[in-house]
């Protein structure tokens, strides 16, 4: 059972003389198949929380558990293996190779796991189909639209069949129509694959697609979305 | 009352102070990047400038010196041997109708020894009439002539080299003797102009006549005809010369030097062309690395409301400023290079010509170097920005680009480069086969072909690697290939630098090695006729005669000596050629060097030369005069025209203008001298060369002006001199490779460092540091290997062409060999060193924290 659990996690940063508690005693559980949207103003610590959830940051106190196993204090090699096999990342700026095909971009993660490129492509193709890019697999990324690029990035995140999806502002560079398509896709995948998904976003539209909405402010987590971050226009 | 704002001058709405402010802001934010870009540009310009100066300096400096001496003279009467002609002829020349000034001089090669060292010089004996020529070297000698009465005037360059000062005595080795002579004056550039850096010494004519043993003789008379009387005076001079002296323009020496230095100049020109391309590419590469950041900066400006014209002005001004400052630094570095590494004048030229040691730097070269540096900077930085500013493109598009834009290489461009490269190869091959003397141009075009083919070779290699790597498991090769494909433009630019450096090293380095090998053969055969040689000091061409006196008989009576023979030789001007005349005793076992024979039968030709009236001539002379085996020709000698027939045709035995081999009987008769230029001594069986040398030295007694060498010592001296003559080519070749290695290592390191965010995203997805480092090193290896492959293949072809040119066009002896081990070593160094250098930044980049790929 894939579950992400943060137990009273604290993470501080030193800013000159000042100590900033970016994450201050956060307790969070994301169950399998659950699509959770995390809101918060800029600088509220959302990305820090995401990095903690991925095991990329060591908390000052508390622990991060995945499937009952603590992942917050793994060695570099163990952490890399965890990210390779268990975690799928979707980045705001896609991090694709522009002159490389969508298929190769989607397959690239599996090379780190010892797959040959041929095998990796074979595994990546169905995921490109799933995200609606079957016809565009051989197009280079710089010839795709922004929405298509993000779909390639999503396919890349899913190609290793992760048990946890972490998404950092995946709609940050998209217009509202594409944003809704991507959010819907991410939600559907979490539900289909029964994987927990944690989405960090400014996009208030995400509250409509998420199973649960949280807000991080001043290091503290609260349910729901603050009024100043709520969507101001009705859903189309 | 409304206050009107005063506006200063603006360009497209921007004040100059704004441009300066923005560049200052850029410098504070991207100091390291700008410094590294500037360094890359400076290195490129330094290479280009240094080699250009080296290639023009030899004849430029000699030209300055010759002009400085000849002044207003337009004609000269010249001896056909170093022993000169009767000075009474000089007086008669001065009395000819139409002659305003006749200034005789006597030149004699010597060596000068001071407290701090020794220098080979040309001793020049002058008279007060020299001042009337009003040359920059002599017009200020009015007061100086008193200073040099009875002693020497040394140019400041020579004085500094040997540690001599005015009032001290120095030793002059000349005519096989050693004399202590006082230094009356040290002559700086204020007194003697360009001569201050020349390997000469000046004295009054009687002094030099005494020292050289040429009493009452001169070697040249410079003539200033009255206006309009040149042709009449020339005719009178020819009547006076009566077929025993040459009548030439006053600057004939420069014409002869240019012909002699032509092969060196041409090969240096080839290097200059390769250096130019590499320098340009280095500057281009350095700026290309800053393009992504400049594009983002341009996008930021646009979103703030700056117009495209303003953005272009801002970026162009920054590139121009950076390019100008970096190019000036590059010119300074190139000046140092030209004075140190490239400054060596080949010794074979200094023995025959008064070449100064100060490189001449024309202003136009400085401006050209700076201009090229600025041009490269602008070419690298502006086009990508111009593409971003084209109408219809979103203002902030570059801020949302995936990966690095502009890295695609179009299919048409790749095919076009392959076709163009192939066509160039065909054209070059045709050109050099039909017109061999254009081989140097072919070499330059071949360097261009190296670059032309790179896109095709690069893309083809990456495409070939793709299927090969697809089935590999646990390998980072597929990732490396994908990354190379994704950064094609930048990778191709780096590969071009590698390929050019390899091409230059193999093509010219290989030809140089062939030449050295050929010269070695020639030297061995030339010298192995004797066990011990006796000559005057530094007599590399064995053309400086000395009074033998009783030396031959005394040596013959020494223990262990089997035979002593007289060898004679001279330099003889025939047209624009300063020919090397080699007169061997008929009893020498080798008269013609077998390895140098091109046409004729060795045994028959040797027999004919022994008989007399026959000569072996070098190919250049034969072609110029359309001579074949058995045909007759004449040589102008001090006693008139000497009739000869062609016994054999050889290469130029290492002396570019050509050589003629006759026997000593013919030489003595026509040069009217029995003075040797060398004594060849053979030892009895069982006598060691060292023992024989000591016996000869003992027999000679106190003749410090004569040098006794074993065959081995003389051979080593010749070989050293031959290599020294080619040293600058070797140094340039090495410097090109080193500069390319450094530039590639620096560029690769910078590229790797710029990709940290991308590497962080890979790490976030599960790659570990060692995988990423392997991928980076594989990328570098593939990229460098492609460049090396392209450069090496065409470099070998270039080597073939260059060797062929040396043999057919310049007449040099060459022994072609591919030199596989040398090629392999060069390739290993060019691939290995940059990889070793980038390992550290690669490791640092591979260890980037994955969190760096996230945006807070």
CSV table of C-alpha atoms in Angstrom, one decimal, chain B residues 228-386:
chain,number,residue,atom,x,y,z
B,228,UNK,CA,67.9,60.4,-65.2
B,229,UNK,CA,71.3,58.8,-65.6
B,230,UNK,CA,70.4,55.3,-64.2
B,231,UNK,CA,70.5,53.4,-67.5
B,232,UNK,CA,73.7,55.1,-68.7
B,233,UNK,CA,75.4,54.5,-65.4
B,234,UNK,CA,74.3,50.9,-65.4
B,235,UNK,CA,75.7,50.3,-68.9
B,236,UNK,CA,79.0,51.9,-67.8
B,237,UNK,CA,79.1,49.7,-64.7
B,238,UNK,CA,78.6,46.6,-66.8
B,239,UNK,CA,81.5,47.6,-69.0
B,240,UNK,CA,83.6,48.2,-66.0
B,241,UNK,CA,82.6,44.8,-64.6
B,242,UNK,CA,83.7,43.1,-67.8
B,243,UNK,CA,81.7,39.9,-67.0
B,244,UNK,CA,83.5,39.4,-63.6
B,245,UNK,CA,81.2,41.3,-61.3
B,246,UNK,CA,77.4,41.7,-61.0
B,247,UNK,CA,75.6,44.9,-61.6
B,248,UNK,CA,72.3,44.9,-59.6
B,249,UNK,CA,69.7,47.2,-58.2
B,250,UNK,CA,70.7,48.5,-54.7
B,251,UNK,CA,68.1,46.4,-53.0
B,252,UNK,CA,69.0,43.2,-54.8
B,253,UNK,CA,69.8,41.6,-51.4
B,254,UNK,CA,66.1,41.8,-50.5
B,255,UNK,CA,65.0,40.2,-53.7
B,256,UNK,CA,67.4,37.3,-53.1
B,257,UNK,CA,66.3,37.0,-49.5
B,258,UNK,CA,62.7,36.8,-50.5
B,259,UNK,CA,63.5,34.0,-52.9
B,260,UNK,CA,65.5,32.1,-50.3
B,261,UNK,CA,62.9,32.6,-47.6
B,262,UNK,CA,60.0,31.7,-49.9
B,263,UNK,CA,59.5,28.1,-48.7
B,264,UNK,CA,59.7,29.2,-45.1
B,265,UNK,CA,57.3,32.1,-45.8
B,266,UNK,CA,54.9,29.8,-47.6
B,267,UNK,CA,54.8,27.2,-45.0
B,268,UNK,CA,54.4,29.9,-42.3
B,269,UNK,CA,51.6,31.3,-44.4
B,270,UNK,CA,49.9,28.0,-44.3
B,271,UNK,CA,50.2,28.0,-40.6
B,272,UNK,CA,49.0,31.5,-40.4
B,273,UNK,CA,45.9,30.5,-42.3
B,274,UNK,CA,45.2,27.6,-40.0
B,275,UNK,CA,45.9,29.8,-36.9
B,276,UNK,CA,43.5,32.3,-38.2
B,277,UNK,CA,40.8,29.8,-38.5
B,278,UNK,CA,41.5,28.3,-35.1
B,279,UNK,CA,41.8,31.7,-33.6
B,280,UNK,CA,38.4,32.8,-35.1
B,281,UNK,CA,36.8,29.6,-33.9
B,282,UNK,CA,38.2,30.0,-30.4
B,283,UNK,CA,36.8,33.5,-30.2
B,284,UNK,CA,33.5,32.3,-31.6
B,285,UNK,CA,33.2,29.4,-29.2
B,286,UNK,CA,34.0,31.6,-26.2
B,287,UNK,CA,31.1,33.9,-27.1
B,288,UNK,CA,28.7,31.1,-28.0
B,289,UNK,CA,28.9,30.0,-24.4
B,290,UNK,CA,27.5,33.3,-23.3
B,291,UNK,CA,24.6,33.2,-25.8
B,292,UNK,CA,21.9,31.5,-23.7
B,293,UNK,CA,22.3,34.0,-20.9
B,294,UNK,CA,22.4,36.9,-23.4
B,295,UNK,CA,19.2,35.7,-25.0
B,296,UNK,CA,17.4,35.7,-21.6
B,297,UNK,CA,18.7,39.1,-20.9
B,298,UNK,CA,17.4,40.3,-24.3
B,299,UNK,CA,14.0,38.8,-23.5
B,300,UNK,CA,13.9,40.5,-20.1
B,301,UNK,CA,14.6,43.9,-21.8
B,302,UNK,CA,11.9,43.3,-24.3
B,303,UNK,CA,9.3,42.5,-21.6
B,304,UNK,CA,10.3,45.8,-19.9
B,305,UNK,CA,9.6,47.7,-23.1
B,306,UNK,CA,13.0,48.1,-24.8
B,307,UNK,CA,12.6,48.1,-28.6
B,308,UNK,CA,14.4,45.6,-30.8
B,309,UNK,CA,16.7,48.3,-32.1
B,310,UNK,CA,17.7,49.3,-28.6
B,311,UNK,CA,18.3,45.7,-27.6
B,312,UNK,CA,20.5,45.2,-30.6
B,313,UNK,CA,22.4,48.3,-29.8
B,314,UNK,CA,22.9,47.3,-26.2
B,315,UNK,CA,24.1,43.8,-27.0
B,316,UNK,CA,26.2,44.9,-30.0
B,317,UNK,CA,27.9,47.6,-27.9
B,318,UNK,CA,28.7,45.0,-25.1
B,319,UNK,CA,30.0,42.5,-27.7
B,320,UNK,CA,32.1,45.2,-29.3
B,321,UNK,CA,33.5,46.4,-26.0
B,322,UNK,CA,34.4,42.9,-24.9
B,323,UNK,CA,35.8,42.0,-28.3
B,324,UNK,CA,37.9,45.1,-28.5
B,325,UNK,CA,39.4,44.8,-25.0
B,326,UNK,CA,40.0,41.1,-25.4
B,327,UNK,CA,41.5,41.6,-28.8
B,328,UNK,CA,43.9,44.2,-27.5
B,329,UNK,CA,45.0,41.8,-24.8
B,330,UNK,CA,45.3,39.2,-27.5
B,331,UNK,CA,47.5,41.4,-29.7
B,332,UNK,CA,49.7,42.0,-26.6
B,333,UNK,CA,49.9,38.3,-26.0
B,334,UNK,CA,50.6,37.7,-29.7
B,335,UNK,CA,53.4,40.3,-29.6
B,336,UNK,CA,55.0,38.4,-26.8
B,337,UNK,CA,54.6,35.1,-28.8
B,338,UNK,CA,56.1,36.7,-31.9
B,339,UNK,CA,59.1,38.0,-29.9
B,340,UNK,CA,59.7,34.8,-28.0
B,341,UNK,CA,58.4,31.6,-29.5
B,342,UNK,CA,58.1,32.7,-33.1
B,343,UNK,CA,61.1,35.0,-33.0
B,344,UNK,CA,63.7,32.6,-34.1
B,345,UNK,CA,65.1,33.4,-37.6
B,346,UNK,CA,66.3,30.3,-39.3
B,347,UNK,CA,70.1,30.1,-38.9
B,348,UNK,CA,70.6,29.2,-42.6
B,349,UNK,CA,69.2,32.6,-43.4
B,350,UNK,CA,71.2,34.5,-40.9
B,351,UNK,CA,74.4,33.1,-42.4
B,352,UNK,CA,73.6,34.4,-45.8
B,353,UNK,CA,71.6,37.6,-45.0
B,354,UNK,CA,71.8,40.4,-42.4
B,355,UNK,CA,68.5,39.7,-40.8
B,356,UNK,CA,67.5,41.7,-37.8
B,357,UNK,CA,66.2,40.1,-34.7
B,358,UNK,CA,63.4,42.6,-34.0
B,359,UNK,CA,60.1,41.5,-35.3
B,360,UNK,CA,58.4,44.2,-37.5
B,361,UNK,CA,54.8,44.8,-36.6
B,362,UNK,CA,52.9,46.8,-39.2
B,363,UNK,CA,50.0,48.8,-37.8
B,364,UNK,CA,47.7,47.3,-40.3
B,365,UNK,CA,48.3,43.8,-38.8
B,366,UNK,CA,47.3,45.1,-35.3
B,367,UNK,CA,44.2,46.6,-36.7
B,368,UNK,CA,43.4,43.5,-38.6
B,369,UNK,CA,43.8,41.3,-35.6
B,370,UNK,CA,41.6,43.5,-33.4
B,371,UNK,CA,39.0,43.8,-36.2
B,372,UNK,CA,38.8,40.0,-36.6
B,373,UNK,CA,38.4,39.5,-32.8
B,374,UNK,CA,35.6,42.0,-32.7
B,375,UNK,CA,34.0,40.5,-35.7
B,376,UNK,CA,34.1,37.0,-34.2
B,377,UNK,CA,32.5,38.4,-31.0
B,378,UNK,CA,29.7,40.0,-32.9
B,379,UNK,CA,29.1,37.0,-35.2
B,380,UNK,CA,28.8,34.7,-32.2
B,381,UNK,CA,26.6,36.9,-30.0
B,382,UNK,CA,24.2,38.7,-32.4
B,383,UNK,CA,22.6,36.2,-34.8
B,384,UNK,CA,20.7,34.2,-32.1
B,385,UNK,CA,19.4,37.5,-30.6
B,386,UNK,CA,18.3,38.7,-34.0
